[in-house]
PDB file of C-alpha atoms in Angstrom:
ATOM      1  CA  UNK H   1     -18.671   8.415  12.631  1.00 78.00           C
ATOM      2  CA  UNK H   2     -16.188   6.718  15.360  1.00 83.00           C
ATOM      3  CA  UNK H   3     -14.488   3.659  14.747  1.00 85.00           C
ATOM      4  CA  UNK H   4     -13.564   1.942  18.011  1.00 87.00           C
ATOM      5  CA  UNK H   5     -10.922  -0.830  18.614  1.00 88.00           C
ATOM      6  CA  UNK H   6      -8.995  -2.217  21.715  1.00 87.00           C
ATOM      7  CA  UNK H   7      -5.599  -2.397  22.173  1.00 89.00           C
ATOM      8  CA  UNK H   8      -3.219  -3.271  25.163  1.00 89.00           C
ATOM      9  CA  UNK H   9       0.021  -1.917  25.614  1.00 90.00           C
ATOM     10  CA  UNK H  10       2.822  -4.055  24.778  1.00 88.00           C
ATOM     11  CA  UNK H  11       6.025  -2.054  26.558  1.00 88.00           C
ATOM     12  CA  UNK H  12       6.300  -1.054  30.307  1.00 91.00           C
ATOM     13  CA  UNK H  13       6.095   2.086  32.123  1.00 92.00           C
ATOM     14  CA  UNK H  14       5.036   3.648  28.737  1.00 91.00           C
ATOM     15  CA  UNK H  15       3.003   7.350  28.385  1.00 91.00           C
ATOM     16  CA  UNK H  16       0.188   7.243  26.044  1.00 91.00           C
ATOM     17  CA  UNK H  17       2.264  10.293  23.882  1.00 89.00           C
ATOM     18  CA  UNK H  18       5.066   8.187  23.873  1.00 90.00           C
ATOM     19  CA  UNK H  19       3.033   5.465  22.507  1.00 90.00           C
ATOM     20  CA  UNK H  20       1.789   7.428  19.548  1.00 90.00           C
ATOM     21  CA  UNK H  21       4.947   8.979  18.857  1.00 87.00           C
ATOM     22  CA  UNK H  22       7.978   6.229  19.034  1.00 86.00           C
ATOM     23  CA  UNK H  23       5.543   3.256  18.485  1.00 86.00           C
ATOM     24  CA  UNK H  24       2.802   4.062  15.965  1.00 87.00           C
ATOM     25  CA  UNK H  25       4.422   6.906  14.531  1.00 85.00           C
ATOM     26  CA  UNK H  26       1.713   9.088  14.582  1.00 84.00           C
ATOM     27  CA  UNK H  27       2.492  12.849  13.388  1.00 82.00           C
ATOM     28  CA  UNK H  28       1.946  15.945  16.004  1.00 85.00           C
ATOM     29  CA  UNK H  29      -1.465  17.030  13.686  1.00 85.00           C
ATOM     30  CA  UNK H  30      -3.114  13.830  14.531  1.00 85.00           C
ATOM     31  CA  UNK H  31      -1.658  13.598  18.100  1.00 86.00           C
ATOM     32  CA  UNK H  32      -3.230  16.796  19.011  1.00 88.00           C
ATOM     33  CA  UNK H  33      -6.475  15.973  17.849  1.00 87.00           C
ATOM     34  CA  UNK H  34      -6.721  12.871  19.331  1.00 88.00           C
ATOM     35  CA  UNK H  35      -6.052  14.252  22.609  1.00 89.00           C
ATOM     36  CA  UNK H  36      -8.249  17.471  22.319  1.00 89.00           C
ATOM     37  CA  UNK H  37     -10.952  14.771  21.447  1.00 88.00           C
ATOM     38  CA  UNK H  38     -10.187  12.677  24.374  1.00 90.00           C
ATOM     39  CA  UNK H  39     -10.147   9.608  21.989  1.00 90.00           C
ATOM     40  CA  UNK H  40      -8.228   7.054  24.156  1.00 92.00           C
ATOM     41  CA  UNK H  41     -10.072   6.104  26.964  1.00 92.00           C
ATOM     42  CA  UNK H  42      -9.094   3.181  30.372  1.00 89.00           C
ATOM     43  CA  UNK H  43     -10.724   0.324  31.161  1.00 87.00           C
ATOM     44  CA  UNK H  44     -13.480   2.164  32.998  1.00 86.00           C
ATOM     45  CA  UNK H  45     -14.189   4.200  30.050  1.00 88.00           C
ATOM     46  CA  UNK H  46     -12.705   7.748  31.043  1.00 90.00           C
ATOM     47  CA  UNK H  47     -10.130   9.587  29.172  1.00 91.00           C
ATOM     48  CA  UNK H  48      -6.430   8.611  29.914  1.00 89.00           C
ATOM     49  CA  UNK H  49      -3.485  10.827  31.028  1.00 87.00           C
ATOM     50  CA  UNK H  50      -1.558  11.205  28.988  1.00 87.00           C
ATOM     51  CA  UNK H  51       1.837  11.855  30.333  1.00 87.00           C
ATOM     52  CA  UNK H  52       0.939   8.695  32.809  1.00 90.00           C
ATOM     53  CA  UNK H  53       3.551   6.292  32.901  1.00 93.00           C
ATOM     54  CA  UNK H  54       1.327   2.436  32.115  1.00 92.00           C
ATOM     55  CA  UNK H  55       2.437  -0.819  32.747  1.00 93.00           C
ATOM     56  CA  UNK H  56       2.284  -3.387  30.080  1.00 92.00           C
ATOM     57  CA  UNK H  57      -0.324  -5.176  29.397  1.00 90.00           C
ATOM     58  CA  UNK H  58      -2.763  -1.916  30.434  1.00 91.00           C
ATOM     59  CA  UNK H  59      -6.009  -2.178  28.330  1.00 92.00           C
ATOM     60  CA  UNK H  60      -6.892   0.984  26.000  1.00 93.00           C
ATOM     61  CA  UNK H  61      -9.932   1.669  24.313  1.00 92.00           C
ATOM     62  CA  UNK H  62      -9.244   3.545  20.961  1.00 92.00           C
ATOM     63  CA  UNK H  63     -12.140   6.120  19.455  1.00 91.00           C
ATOM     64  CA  UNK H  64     -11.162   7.500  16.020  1.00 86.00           C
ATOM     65  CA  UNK H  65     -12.962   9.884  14.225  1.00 84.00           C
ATOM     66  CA  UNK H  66     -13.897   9.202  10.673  1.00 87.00           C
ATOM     67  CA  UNK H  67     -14.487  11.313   8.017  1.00 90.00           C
ATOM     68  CA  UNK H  68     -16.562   9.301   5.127  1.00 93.00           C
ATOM     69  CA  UNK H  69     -14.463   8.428   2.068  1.00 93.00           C
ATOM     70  CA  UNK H  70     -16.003  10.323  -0.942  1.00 92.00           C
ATOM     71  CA  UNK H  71     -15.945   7.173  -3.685  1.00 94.00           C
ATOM     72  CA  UNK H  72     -19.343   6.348  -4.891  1.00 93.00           C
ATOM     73  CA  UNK H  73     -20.224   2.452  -3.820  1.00 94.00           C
ATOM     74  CA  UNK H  74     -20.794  -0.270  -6.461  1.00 94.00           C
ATOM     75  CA  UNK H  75     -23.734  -1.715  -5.924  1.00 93.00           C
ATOM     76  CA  UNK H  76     -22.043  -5.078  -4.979  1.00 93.00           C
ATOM     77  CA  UNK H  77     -18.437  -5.663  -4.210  1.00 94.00           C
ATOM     78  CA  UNK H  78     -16.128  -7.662  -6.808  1.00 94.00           C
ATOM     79  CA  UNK H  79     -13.171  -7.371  -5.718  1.00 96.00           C
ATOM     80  CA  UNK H  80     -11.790 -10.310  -4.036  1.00 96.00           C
ATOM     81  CA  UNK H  81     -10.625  -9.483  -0.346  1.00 96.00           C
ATOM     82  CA  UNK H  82      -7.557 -11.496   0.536  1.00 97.00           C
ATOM     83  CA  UNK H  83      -6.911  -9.991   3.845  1.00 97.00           C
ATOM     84  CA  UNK H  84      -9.054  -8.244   6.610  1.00 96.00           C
ATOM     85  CA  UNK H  85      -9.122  -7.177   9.897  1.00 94.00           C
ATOM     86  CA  UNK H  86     -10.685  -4.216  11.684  1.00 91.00           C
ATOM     87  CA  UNK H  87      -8.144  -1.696  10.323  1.00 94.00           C
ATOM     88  CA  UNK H  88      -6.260  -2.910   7.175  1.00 97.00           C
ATOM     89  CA  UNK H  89      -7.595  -4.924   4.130  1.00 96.00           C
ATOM     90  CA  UNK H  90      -5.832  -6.474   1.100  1.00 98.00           C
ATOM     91  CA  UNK H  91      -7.733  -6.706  -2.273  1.00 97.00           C
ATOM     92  CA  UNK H  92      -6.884  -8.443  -5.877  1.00 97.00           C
ATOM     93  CA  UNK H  93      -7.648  -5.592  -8.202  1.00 96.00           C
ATOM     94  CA  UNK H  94      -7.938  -7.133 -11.781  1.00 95.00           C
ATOM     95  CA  UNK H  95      -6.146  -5.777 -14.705  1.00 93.00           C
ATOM     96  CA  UNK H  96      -7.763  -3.010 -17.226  1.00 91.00           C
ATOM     97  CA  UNK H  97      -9.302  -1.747 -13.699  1.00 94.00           C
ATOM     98  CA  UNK H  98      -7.912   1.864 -12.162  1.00 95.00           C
ATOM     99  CA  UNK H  99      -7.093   1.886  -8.438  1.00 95.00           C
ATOM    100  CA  UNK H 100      -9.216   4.914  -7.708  1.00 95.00           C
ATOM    101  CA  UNK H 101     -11.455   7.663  -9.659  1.00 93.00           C
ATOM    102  CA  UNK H 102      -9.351  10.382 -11.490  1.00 86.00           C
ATOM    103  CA  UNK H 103     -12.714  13.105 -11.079  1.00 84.00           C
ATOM    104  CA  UNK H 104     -15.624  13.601  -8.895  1.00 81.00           C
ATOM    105  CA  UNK H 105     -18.548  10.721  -9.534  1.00 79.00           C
ATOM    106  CA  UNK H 106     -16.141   8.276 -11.037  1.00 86.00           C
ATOM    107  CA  UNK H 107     -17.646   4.940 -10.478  1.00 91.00           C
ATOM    108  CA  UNK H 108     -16.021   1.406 -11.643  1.00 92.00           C
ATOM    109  CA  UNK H 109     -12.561   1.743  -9.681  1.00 96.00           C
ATOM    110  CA  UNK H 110     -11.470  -0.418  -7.500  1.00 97.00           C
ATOM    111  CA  UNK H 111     -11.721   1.382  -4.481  1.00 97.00           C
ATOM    112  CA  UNK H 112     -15.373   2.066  -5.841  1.00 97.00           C
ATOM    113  CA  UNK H 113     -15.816  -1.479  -5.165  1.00 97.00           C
ATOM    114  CA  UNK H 114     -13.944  -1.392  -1.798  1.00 97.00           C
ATOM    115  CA  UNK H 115     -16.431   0.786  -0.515  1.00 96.00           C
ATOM    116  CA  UNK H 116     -18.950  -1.037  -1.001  1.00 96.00           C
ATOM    117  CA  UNK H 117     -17.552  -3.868   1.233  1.00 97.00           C
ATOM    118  CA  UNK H 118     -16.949  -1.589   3.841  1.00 96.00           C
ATOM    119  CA  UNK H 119     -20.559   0.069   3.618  1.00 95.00           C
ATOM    120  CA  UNK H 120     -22.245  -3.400   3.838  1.00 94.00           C
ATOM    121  CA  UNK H 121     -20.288  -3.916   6.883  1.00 91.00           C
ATOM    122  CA  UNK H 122     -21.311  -0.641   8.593  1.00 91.00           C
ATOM    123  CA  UNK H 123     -18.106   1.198   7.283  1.00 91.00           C
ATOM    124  CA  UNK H 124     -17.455   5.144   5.309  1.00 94.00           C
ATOM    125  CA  UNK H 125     -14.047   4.976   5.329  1.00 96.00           C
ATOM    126  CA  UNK H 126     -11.758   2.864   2.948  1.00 96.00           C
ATOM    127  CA  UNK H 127      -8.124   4.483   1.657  1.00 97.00           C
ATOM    128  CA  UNK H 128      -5.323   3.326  -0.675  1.00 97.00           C
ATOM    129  CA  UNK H 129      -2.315   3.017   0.678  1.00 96.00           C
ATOM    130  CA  UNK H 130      -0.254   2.781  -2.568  1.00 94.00           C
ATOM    131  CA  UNK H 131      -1.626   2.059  -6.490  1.00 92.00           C
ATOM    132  CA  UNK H 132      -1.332   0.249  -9.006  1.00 94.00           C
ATOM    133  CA  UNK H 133      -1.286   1.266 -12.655  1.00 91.00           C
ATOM    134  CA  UNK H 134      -4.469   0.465 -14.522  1.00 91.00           C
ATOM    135  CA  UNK H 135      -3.212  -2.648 -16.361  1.00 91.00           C
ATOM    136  CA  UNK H 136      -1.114  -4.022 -13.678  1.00 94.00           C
ATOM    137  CA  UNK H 137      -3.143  -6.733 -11.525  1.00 95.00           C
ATOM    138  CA  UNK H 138      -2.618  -7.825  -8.035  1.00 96.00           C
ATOM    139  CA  UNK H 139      -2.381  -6.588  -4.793  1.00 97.00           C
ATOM    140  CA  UNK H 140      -3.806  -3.953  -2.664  1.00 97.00           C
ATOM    141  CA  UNK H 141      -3.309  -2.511   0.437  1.00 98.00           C
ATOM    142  CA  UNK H 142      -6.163  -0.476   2.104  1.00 98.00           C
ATOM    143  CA  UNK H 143      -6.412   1.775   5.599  1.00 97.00           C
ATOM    144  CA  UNK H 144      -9.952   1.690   7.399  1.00 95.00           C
ATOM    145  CA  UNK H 145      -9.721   4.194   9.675  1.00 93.00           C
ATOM    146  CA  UNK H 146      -7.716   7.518   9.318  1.00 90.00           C
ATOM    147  CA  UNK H 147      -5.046   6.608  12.329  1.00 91.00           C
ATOM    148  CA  UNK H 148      -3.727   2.734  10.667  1.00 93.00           C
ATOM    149  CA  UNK H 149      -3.449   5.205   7.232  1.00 93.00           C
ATOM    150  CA  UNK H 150      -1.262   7.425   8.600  1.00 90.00           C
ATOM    151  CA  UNK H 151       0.900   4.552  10.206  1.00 92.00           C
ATOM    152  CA  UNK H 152       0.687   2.843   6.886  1.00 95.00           C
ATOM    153  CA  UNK H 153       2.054   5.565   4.748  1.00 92.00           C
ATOM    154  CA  UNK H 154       5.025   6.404   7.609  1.00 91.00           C
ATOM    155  CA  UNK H 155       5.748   2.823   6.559  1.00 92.00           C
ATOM    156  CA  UNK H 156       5.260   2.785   3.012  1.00 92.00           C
ATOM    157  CA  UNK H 157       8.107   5.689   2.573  1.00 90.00           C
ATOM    158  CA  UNK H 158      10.080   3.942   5.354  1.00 90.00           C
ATOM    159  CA  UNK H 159      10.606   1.008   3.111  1.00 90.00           C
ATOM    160  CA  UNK H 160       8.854  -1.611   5.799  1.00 93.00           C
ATOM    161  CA  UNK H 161       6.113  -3.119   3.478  1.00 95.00           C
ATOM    162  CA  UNK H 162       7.652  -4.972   1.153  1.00 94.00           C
ATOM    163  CA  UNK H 163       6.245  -5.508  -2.771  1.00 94.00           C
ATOM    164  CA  UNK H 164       6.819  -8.160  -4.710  1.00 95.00           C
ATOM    165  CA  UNK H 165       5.615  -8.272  -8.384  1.00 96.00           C
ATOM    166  CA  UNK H 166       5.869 -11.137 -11.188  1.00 96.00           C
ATOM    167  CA  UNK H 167       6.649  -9.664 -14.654  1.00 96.00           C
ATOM    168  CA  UNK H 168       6.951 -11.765 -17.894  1.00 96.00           C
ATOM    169  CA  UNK H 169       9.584  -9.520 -20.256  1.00 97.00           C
ATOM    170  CA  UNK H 170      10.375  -9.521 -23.717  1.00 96.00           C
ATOM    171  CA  UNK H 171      13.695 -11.638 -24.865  1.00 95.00           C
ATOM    172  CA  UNK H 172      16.292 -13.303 -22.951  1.00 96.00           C
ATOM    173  CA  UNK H 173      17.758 -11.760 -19.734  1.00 95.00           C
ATOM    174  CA  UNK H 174      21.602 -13.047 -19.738  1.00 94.00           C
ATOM    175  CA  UNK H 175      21.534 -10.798 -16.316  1.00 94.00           C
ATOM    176  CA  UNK H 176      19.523 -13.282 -13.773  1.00 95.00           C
ATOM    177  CA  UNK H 177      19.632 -10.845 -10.799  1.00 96.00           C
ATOM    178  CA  UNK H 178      20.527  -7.048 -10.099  1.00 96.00           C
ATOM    179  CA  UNK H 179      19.160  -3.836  -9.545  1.00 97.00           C
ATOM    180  CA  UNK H 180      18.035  -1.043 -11.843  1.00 97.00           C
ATOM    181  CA  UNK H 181      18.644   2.375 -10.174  1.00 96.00           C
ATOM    182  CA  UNK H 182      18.106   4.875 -12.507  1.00 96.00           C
ATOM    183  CA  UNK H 183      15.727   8.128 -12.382  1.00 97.00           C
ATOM    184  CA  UNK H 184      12.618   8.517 -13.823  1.00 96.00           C
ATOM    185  CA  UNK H 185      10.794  11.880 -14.800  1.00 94.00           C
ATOM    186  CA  UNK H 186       7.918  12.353 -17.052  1.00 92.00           C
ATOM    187  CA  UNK H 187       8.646  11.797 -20.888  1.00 90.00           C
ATOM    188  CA  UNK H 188       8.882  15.582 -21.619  1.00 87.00           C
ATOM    189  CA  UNK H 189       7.216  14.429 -25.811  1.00 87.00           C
ATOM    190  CA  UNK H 190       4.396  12.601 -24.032  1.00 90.00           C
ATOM    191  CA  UNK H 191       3.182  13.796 -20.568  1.00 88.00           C
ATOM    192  CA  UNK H 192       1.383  10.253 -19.847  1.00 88.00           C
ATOM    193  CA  UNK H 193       4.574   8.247 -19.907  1.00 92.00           C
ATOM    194  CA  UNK H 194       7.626   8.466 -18.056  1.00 95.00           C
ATOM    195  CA  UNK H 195      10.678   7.846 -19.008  1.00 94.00           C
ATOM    196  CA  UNK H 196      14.905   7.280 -17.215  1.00 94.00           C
ATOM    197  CA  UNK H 197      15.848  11.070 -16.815  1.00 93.00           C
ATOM    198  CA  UNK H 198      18.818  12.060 -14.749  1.00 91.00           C
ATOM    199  CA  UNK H 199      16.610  15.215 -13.507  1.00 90.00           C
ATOM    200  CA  UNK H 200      13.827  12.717 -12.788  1.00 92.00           C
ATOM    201  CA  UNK H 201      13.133  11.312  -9.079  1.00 94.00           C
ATOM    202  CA  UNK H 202      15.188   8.592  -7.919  1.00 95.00           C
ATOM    203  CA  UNK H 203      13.969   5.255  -8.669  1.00 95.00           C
ATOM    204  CA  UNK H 204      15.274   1.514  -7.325  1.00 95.00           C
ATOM    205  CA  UNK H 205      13.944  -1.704  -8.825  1.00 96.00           C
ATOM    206  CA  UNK H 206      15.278  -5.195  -7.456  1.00 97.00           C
ATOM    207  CA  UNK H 207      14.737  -8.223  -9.733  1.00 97.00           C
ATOM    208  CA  UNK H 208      15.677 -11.717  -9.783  1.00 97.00           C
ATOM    209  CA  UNK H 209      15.267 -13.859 -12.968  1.00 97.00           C
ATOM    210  CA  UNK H 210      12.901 -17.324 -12.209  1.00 96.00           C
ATOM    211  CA  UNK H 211      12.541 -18.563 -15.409  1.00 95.00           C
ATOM    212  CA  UNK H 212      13.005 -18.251 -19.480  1.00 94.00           C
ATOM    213  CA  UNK H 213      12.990 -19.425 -22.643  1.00 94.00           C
ATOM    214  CA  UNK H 214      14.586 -18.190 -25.864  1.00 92.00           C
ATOM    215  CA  UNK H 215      11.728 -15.220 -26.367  1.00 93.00           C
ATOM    216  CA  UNK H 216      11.042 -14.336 -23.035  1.00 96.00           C
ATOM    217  CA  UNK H 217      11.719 -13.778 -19.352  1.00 97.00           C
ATOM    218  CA  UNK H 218      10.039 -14.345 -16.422  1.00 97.00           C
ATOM    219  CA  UNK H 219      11.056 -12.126 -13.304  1.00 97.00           C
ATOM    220  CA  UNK H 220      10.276 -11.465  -9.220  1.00 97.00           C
ATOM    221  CA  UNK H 221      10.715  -7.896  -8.881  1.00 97.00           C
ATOM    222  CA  UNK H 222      11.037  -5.663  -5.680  1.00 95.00           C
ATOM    223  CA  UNK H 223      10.610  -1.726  -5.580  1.00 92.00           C
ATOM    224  CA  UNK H 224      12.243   0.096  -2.857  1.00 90.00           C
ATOM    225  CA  UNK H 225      10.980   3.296  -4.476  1.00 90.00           C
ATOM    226  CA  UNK H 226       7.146   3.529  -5.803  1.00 86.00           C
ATOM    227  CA  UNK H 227       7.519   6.022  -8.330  1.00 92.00           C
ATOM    228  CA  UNK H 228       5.045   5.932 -11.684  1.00 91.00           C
ATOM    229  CA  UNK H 229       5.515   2.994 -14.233  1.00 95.00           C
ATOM    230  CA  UNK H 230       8.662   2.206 -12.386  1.00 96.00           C
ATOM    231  CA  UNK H 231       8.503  -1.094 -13.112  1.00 96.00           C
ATOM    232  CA  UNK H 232       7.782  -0.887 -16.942  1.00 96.00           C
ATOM    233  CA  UNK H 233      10.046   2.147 -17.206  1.00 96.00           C
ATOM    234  CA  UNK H 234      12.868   0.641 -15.859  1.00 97.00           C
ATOM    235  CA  UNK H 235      12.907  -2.857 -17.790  1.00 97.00           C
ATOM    236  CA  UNK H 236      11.916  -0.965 -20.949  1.00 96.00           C
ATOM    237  CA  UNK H 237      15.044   1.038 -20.341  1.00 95.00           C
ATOM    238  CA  UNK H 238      17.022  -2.211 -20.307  1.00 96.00           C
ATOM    239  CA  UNK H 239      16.225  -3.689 -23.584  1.00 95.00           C
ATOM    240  CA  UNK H 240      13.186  -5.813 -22.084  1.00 97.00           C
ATOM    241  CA  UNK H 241       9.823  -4.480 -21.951  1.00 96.00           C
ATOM    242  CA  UNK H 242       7.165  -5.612 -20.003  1.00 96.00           C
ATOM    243  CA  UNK H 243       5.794  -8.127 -22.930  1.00 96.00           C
ATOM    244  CA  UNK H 244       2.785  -6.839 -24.164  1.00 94.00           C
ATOM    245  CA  UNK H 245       3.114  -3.705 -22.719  1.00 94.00           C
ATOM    246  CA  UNK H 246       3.203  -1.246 -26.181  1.00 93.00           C
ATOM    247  CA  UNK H 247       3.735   1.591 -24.597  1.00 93.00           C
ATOM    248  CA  UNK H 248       7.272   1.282 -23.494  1.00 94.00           C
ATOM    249  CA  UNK H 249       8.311  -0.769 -26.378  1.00 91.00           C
ATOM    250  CA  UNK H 250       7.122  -4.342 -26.414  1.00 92.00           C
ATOM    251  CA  UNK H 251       6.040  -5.568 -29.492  1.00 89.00           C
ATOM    252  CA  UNK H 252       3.681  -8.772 -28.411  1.00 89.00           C
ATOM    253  CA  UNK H 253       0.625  -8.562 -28.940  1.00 87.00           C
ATOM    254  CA  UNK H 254      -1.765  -9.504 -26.287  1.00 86.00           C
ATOM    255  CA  UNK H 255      -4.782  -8.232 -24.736  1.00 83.00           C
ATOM    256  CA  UNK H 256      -2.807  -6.445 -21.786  1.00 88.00           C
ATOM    257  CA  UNK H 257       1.040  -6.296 -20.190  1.00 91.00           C
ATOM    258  CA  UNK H 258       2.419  -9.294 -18.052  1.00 93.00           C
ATOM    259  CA  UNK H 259       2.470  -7.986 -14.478  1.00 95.00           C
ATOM    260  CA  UNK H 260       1.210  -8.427 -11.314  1.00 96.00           C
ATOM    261  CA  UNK H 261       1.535  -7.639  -7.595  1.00 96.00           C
ATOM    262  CA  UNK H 262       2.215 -11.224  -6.168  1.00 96.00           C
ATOM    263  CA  UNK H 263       2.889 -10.719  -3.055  1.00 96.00           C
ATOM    264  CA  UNK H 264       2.381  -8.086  -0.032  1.00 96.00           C
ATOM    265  CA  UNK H 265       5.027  -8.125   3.267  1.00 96.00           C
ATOM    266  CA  UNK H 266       4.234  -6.461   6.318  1.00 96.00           C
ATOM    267  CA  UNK H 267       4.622  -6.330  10.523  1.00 95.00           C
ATOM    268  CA  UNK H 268       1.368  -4.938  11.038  1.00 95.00           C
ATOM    269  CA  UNK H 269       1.596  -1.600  13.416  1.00 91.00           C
ATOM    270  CA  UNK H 270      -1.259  -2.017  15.759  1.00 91.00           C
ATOM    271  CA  UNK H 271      -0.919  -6.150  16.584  1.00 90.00           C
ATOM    272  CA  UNK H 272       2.669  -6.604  15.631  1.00 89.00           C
ATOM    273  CA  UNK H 273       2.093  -9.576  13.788  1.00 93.00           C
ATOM    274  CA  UNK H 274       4.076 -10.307  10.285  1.00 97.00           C
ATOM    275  CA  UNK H 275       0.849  -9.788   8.067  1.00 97.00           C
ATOM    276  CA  UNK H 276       1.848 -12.078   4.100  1.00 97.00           C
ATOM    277  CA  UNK H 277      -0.753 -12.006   1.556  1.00 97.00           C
ATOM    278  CA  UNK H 278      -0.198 -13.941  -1.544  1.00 95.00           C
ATOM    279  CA  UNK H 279      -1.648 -13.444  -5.048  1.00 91.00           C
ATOM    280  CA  UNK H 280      -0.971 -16.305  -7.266  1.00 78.00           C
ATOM    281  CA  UNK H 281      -4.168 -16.427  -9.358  1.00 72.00           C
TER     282      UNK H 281
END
């Protein structure tokens, strides 16, 4: 399947390669098959040249190929969207839900249910760009088309789409803002947790304190790194786990942990445009 979208130069005297490279980011793999395929065509509909010098403002047709995502489509979408145009989307994915199947034929995910948008609309291909544990609710970003993923996950591990999560933890943070940098590996008595390991990957959580009473803590968090758990690792480690979340320590009990991805923070790559999507439900 193609997926087709327009899209008009916004520098001067720029080459199509230098577009994809310096602009879009867009690795050498990609580049060469998007040129062998003659995917980028003029106004009139013929294939560009490439090492042509364009003036701003010089109208390009885009045709990506798309390979159909493998998930297996709910038969109706309940997911709330947030945020959509023709090559990103932003989802709420509840708590107790996983981001995407763990085996073949999985069903039930959220990206199960993604699909299923994006097949009603004439769509195959929806991708994660990031997860979220299974119990943590909020926000998600998705690619649609195999190009805006690749530009996506350049800027994912540049640091340039910002995540903001509320967490509820357990007791009374005298600390009201900081930073937790310590490494996390997996928990070498229990594969399915992590835990802080000086051999482990390095791991940076930001978090400011926004309200609290005598039993508990309410806090915005920021990752600059995405690794596993971070966020429950990492408060755990401090003497103030996620509340409810028994694995890493807390002892409330409640039906699941308090945290969720508030708030997503991007310039989106193709139209430039500061893209803020909001989760406060």
């Amino acid at each position: 399947m193609i997926t087709t979208f327009q899209y008009a130069l916004q520098q001067d005297n720029i080459t199509i390669e230098e577009l994809l490279r310096d602009d879009f980011h867009i690795g050498k793999k990609i580049m060469h098959e998007m040129r062998m395929a003659k995917s980028i065509l003029n106004e009139s509909g013929e294939p560009i040249v490439w090492q042509h010098h364009f003036p701003i403002g010089t109208k390009l047709t885009f045709n990506i190929n798309v390979e159909p995502s493998s998930y297996v489509a709910t038969d109706i979408c309940e997911v709330p969207i947030l945020f959509e145009d023709a090559h990103v989307l932003v989802v709420s994915k509840p708590a107790d839900m996983a981001t995407h199947p763990n085996e073949p034929g999985q069903t039930g995910t959220c990206m199960n249910h993604v699909i299923a948008h994006v097949n009603k609309q004439g769509g195959v291909y929806a991708e994660h760009v990031h997860r979220l544990d299974q119990g943590t609710k909020g926000l998600v970003l998705i690619a649609k088309h195999p190009l805006i993923k690749s530009m996506l996950d350049r800027m994912l591990e540049e640091k340039k789409i910002i995540r903001t999560y509320e967490a509820i933890v357990d007791g009374y943070m005298t600390q009201k803002s900081g930073s937790i940098r310590t490494s996390i590996g997996t928990d070498r008595h229990d594969s399915a947790r992590r835990a802080v390991s000086p051999s482990g990957q390095t791991a940076i959580t930001h978090f400011e304190v926004v309200g609290q009473d005598s039993n508990f803590t309410k806090v915005n968090v920021i990752l600059e790194t995405g690794r596993t758990h971070q966020i429950r690792v990492h408060f755990s480690s401090i003497g103030h786990p996620v509340t409810g979340d028994r694995m890493y320590g807390s002892r409330t009990r409640q039906d699941n942990y308090s945290l969720q991805a508030r708030k997503l923070q991007f310039v989106h790559p193709i139209t430039k445009e500061m893209v803020i999507v909001e989760d406060y439900k």
